[in-house]
JSON list of C-alpha atoms in Angstrom, two decimals:
[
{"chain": "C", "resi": 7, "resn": "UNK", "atom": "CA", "xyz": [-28.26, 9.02, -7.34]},
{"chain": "C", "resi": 8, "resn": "UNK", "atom": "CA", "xyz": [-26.27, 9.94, -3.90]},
{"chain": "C", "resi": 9, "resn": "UNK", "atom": "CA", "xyz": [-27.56, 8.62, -1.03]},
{"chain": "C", "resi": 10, "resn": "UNK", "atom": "CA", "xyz": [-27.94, 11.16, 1.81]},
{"chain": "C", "resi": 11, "resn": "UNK", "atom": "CA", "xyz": [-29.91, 8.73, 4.61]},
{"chain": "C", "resi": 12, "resn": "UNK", "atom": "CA", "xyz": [-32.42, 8.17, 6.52]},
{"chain": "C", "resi": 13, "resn": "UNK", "atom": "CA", "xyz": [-35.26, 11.12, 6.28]},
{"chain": "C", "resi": 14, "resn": "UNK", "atom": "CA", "xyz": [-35.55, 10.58, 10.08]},
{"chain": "C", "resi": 15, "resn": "UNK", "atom": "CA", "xyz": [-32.18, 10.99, 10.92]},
{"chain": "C", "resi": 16, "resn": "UNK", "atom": "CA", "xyz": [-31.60, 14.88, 9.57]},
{"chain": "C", "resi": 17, "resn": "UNK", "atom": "CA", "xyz": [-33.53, 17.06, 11.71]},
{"chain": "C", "resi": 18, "resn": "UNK", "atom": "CA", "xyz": [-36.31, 19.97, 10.69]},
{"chain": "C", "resi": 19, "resn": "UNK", "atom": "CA", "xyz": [-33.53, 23.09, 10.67]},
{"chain": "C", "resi": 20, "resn": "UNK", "atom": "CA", "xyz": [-30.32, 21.02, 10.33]},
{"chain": "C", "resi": 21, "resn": "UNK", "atom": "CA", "xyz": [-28.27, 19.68, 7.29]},
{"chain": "C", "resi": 22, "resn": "UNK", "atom": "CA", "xyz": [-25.99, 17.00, 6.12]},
{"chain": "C", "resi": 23, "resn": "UNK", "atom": "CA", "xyz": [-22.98, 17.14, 3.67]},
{"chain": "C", "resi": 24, "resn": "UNK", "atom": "CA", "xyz": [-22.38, 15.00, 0.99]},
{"chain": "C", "resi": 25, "resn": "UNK", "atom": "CA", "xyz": [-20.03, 14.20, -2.22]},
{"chain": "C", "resi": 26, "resn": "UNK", "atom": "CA", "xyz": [-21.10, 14.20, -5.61]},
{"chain": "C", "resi": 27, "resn": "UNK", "atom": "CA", "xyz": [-18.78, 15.63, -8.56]},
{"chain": "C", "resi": 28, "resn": "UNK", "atom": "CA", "xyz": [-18.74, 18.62, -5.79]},
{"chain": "C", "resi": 29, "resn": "UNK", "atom": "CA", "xyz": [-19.70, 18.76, -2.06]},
{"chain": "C", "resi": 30, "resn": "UNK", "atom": "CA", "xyz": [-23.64, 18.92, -1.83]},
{"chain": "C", "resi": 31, "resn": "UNK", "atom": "CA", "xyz": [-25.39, 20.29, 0.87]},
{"chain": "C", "resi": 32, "resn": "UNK", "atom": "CA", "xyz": [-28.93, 18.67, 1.86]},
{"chain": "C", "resi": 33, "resn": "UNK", "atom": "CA", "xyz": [-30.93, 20.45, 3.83]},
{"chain": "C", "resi": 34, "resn": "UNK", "atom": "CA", "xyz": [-34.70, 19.45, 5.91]},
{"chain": "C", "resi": 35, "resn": "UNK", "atom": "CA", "xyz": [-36.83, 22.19, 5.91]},
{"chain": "C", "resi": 36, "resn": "UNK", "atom": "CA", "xyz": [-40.47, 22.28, 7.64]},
{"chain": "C", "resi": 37, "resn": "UNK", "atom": "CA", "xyz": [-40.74, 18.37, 5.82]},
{"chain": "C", "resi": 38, "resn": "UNK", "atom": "CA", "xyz": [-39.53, 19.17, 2.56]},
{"chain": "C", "resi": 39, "resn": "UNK", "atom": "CA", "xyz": [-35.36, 18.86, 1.67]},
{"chain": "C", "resi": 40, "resn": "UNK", "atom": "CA", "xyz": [-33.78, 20.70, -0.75]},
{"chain": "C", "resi": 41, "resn": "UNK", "atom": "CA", "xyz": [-29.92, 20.20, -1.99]},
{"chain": "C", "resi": 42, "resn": "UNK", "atom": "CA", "xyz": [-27.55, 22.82, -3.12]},
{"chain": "C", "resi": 43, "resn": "UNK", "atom": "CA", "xyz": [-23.85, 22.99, -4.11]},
{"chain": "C", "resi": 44, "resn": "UNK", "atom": "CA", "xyz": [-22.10, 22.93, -0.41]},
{"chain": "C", "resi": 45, "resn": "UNK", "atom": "CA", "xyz": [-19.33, 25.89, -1.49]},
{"chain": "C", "resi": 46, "resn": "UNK", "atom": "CA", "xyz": [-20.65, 29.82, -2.00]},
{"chain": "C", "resi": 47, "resn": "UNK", "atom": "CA", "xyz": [-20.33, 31.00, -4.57]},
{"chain": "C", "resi": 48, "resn": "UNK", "atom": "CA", "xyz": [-18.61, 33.71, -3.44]},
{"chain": "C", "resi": 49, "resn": "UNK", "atom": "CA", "xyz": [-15.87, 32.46, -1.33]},
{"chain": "C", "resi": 50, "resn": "UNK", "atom": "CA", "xyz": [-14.71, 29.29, -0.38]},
{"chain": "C", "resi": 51, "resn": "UNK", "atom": "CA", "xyz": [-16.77, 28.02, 2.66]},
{"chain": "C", "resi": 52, "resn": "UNK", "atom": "CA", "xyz": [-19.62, 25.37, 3.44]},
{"chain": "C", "resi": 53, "resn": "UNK", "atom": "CA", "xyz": [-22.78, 26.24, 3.06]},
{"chain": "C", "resi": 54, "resn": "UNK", "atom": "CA", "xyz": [-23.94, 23.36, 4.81]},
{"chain": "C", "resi": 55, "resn": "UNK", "atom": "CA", "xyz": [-22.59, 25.16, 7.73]},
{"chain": "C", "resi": 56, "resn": "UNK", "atom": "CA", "xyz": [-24.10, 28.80, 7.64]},
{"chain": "C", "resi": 57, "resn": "UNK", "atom": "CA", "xyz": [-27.39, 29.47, 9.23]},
{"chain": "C", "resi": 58, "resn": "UNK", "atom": "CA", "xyz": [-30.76, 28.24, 8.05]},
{"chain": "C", "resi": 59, "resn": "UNK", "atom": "CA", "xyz": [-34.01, 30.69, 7.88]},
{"chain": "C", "resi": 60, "resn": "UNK", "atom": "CA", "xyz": [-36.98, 29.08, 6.12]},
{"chain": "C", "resi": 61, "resn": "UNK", "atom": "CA", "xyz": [-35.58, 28.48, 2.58]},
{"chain": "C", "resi": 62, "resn": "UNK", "atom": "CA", "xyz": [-32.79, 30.74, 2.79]},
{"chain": "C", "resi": 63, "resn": "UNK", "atom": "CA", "xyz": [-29.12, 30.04, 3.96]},
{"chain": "C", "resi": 64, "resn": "UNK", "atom": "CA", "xyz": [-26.64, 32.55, 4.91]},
{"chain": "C", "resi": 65, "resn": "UNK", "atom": "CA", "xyz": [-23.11, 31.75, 3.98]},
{"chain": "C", "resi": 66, "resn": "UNK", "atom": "CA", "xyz": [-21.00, 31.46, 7.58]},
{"chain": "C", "resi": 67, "resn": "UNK", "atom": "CA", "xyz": [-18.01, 33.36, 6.26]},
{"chain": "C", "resi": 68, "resn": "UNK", "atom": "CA", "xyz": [-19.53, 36.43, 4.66]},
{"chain": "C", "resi": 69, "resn": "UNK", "atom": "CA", "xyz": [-22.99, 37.01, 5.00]},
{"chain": "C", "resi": 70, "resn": "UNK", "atom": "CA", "xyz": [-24.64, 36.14, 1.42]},
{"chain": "C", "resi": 71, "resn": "UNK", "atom": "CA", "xyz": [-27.44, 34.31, 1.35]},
{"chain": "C", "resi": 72, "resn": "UNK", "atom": "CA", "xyz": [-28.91, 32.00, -1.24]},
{"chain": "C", "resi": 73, "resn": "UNK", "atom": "CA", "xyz": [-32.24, 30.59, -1.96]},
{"chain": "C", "resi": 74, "resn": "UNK", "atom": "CA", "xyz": [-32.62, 27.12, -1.23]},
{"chain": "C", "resi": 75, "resn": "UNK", "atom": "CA", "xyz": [-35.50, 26.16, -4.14]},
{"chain": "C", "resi": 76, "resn": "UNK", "atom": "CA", "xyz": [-33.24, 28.52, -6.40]},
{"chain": "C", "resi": 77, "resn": "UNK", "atom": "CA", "xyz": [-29.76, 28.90, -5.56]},
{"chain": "C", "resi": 78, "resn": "UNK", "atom": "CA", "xyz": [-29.79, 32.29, -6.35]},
{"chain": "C", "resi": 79, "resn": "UNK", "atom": "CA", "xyz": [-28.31, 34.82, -4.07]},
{"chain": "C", "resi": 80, "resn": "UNK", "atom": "CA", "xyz": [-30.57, 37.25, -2.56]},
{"chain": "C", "resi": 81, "resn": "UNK", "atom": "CA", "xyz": [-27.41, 39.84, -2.73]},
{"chain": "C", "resi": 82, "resn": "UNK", "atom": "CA", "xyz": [-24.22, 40.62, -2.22]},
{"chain": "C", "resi": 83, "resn": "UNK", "atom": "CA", "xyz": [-20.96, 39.95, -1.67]},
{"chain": "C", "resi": 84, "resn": "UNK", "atom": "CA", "xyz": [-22.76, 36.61, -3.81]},
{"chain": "C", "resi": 85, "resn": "UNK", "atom": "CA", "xyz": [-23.52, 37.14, -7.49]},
{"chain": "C", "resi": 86, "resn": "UNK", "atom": "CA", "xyz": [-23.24, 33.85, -8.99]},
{"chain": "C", "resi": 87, "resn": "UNK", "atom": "CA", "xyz": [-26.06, 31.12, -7.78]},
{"chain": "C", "resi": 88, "resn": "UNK", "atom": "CA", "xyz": [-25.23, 28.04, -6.54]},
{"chain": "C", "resi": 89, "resn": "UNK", "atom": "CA", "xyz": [-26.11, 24.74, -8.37]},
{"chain": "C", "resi": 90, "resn": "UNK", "atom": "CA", "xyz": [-29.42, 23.09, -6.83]},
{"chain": "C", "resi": 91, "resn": "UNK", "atom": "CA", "xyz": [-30.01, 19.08, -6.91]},
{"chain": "C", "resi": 92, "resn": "UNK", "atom": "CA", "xyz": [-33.45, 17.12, -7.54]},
{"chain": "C", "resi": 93, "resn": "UNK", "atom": "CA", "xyz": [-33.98, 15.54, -3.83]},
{"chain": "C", "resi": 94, "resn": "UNK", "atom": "CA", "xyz": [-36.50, 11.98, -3.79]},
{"chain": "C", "resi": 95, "resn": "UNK", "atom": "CA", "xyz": [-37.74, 10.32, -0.79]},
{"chain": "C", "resi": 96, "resn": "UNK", "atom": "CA", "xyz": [-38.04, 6.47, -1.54]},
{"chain": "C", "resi": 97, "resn": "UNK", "atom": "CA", "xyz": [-39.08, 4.42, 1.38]},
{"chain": "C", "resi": 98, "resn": "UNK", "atom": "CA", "xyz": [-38.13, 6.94, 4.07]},
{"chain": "C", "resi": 99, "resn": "UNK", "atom": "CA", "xyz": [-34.52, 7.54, 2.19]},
{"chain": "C", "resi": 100, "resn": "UNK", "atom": "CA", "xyz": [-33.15, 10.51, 1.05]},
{"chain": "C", "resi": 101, "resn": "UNK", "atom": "CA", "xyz": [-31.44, 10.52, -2.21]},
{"chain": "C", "resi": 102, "resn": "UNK", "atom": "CA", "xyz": [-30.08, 13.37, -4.25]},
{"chain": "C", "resi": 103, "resn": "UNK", "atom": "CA", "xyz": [-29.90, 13.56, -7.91]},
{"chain": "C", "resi": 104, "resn": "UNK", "atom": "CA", "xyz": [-27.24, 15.74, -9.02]},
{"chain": "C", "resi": 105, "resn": "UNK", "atom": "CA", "xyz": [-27.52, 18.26, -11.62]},
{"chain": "C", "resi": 106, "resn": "UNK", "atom": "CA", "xyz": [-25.71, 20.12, -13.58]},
{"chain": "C", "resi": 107, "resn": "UNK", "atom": "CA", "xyz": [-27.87, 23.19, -14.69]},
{"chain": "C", "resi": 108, "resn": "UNK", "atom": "CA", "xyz": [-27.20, 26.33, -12.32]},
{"chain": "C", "resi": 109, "resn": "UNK", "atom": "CA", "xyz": [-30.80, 27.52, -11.95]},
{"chain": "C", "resi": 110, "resn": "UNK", "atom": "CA", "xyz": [-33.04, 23.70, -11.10]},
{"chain": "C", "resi": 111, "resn": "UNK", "atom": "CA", "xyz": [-35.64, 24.16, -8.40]},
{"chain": "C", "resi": 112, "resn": "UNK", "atom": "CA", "xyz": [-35.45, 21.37, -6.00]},
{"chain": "C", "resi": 113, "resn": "UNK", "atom": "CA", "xyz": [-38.47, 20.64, -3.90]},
{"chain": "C", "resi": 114, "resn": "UNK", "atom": "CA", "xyz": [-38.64, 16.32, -2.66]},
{"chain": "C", "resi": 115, "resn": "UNK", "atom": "CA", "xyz": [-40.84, 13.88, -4.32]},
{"chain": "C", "resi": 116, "resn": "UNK", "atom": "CA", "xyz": [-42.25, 10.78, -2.44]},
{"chain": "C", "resi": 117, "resn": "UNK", "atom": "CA", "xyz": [-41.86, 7.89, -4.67]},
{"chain": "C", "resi": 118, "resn": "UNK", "atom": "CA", "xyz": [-43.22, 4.13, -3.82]}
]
């Protein structure tokens, strides 16, 4: 598992960046985190730095927008989804277990 940090530390709205096999983009929304594949699908550019609306994130370079629980685009210019990642809270941590189906909901599960 990846370790992304402290649940405290990554605000409601925001995200962090991480490396797996590929860049991974964690983001906190209303309590819950959810981790996608950081690059759209689409064109090169970092998710992790596009704008956050509820579960949705809109790429910053072309407008498409992909579903955080899913990773599947909501429409063009993105067809392809993006890759989502199993996120776990242990003991306030956030960890990110990365997969390697496209199509895995991710939704955070306390453990301990």
């Amino acid at each position: 598992m990846i370790s992304v940090g402290a649940a405290s530390e990554i605000p409601d709205g925001e995200s962090v960046r991480v490396q797996g096999r590929v860049a991974i983009a964690v983001f906190h929304v209303d309590g819950e985190f959810y981790a996608i594949d950081d690059t759209c699908t689409h064109q090169d550019a970092s998710l992790s730095d596009g704008w956050l609306e509820g579960c949705t994130v809109e790429c910053p370079l072309h407008a498409a927008c992909f579903d955080l629980r899913t990773g599947r685009p909501s429409g063009p210019p993105a067809r392809k989804p993006v890759r989502t990642h199993e996120v776990v809270l242990v003991d306030g941590q956030v960890y990110v277990h990365e997969t390697t189906e496209a199509e895995v909901g991710t939704l955070a599960k306390e453990v301990a």
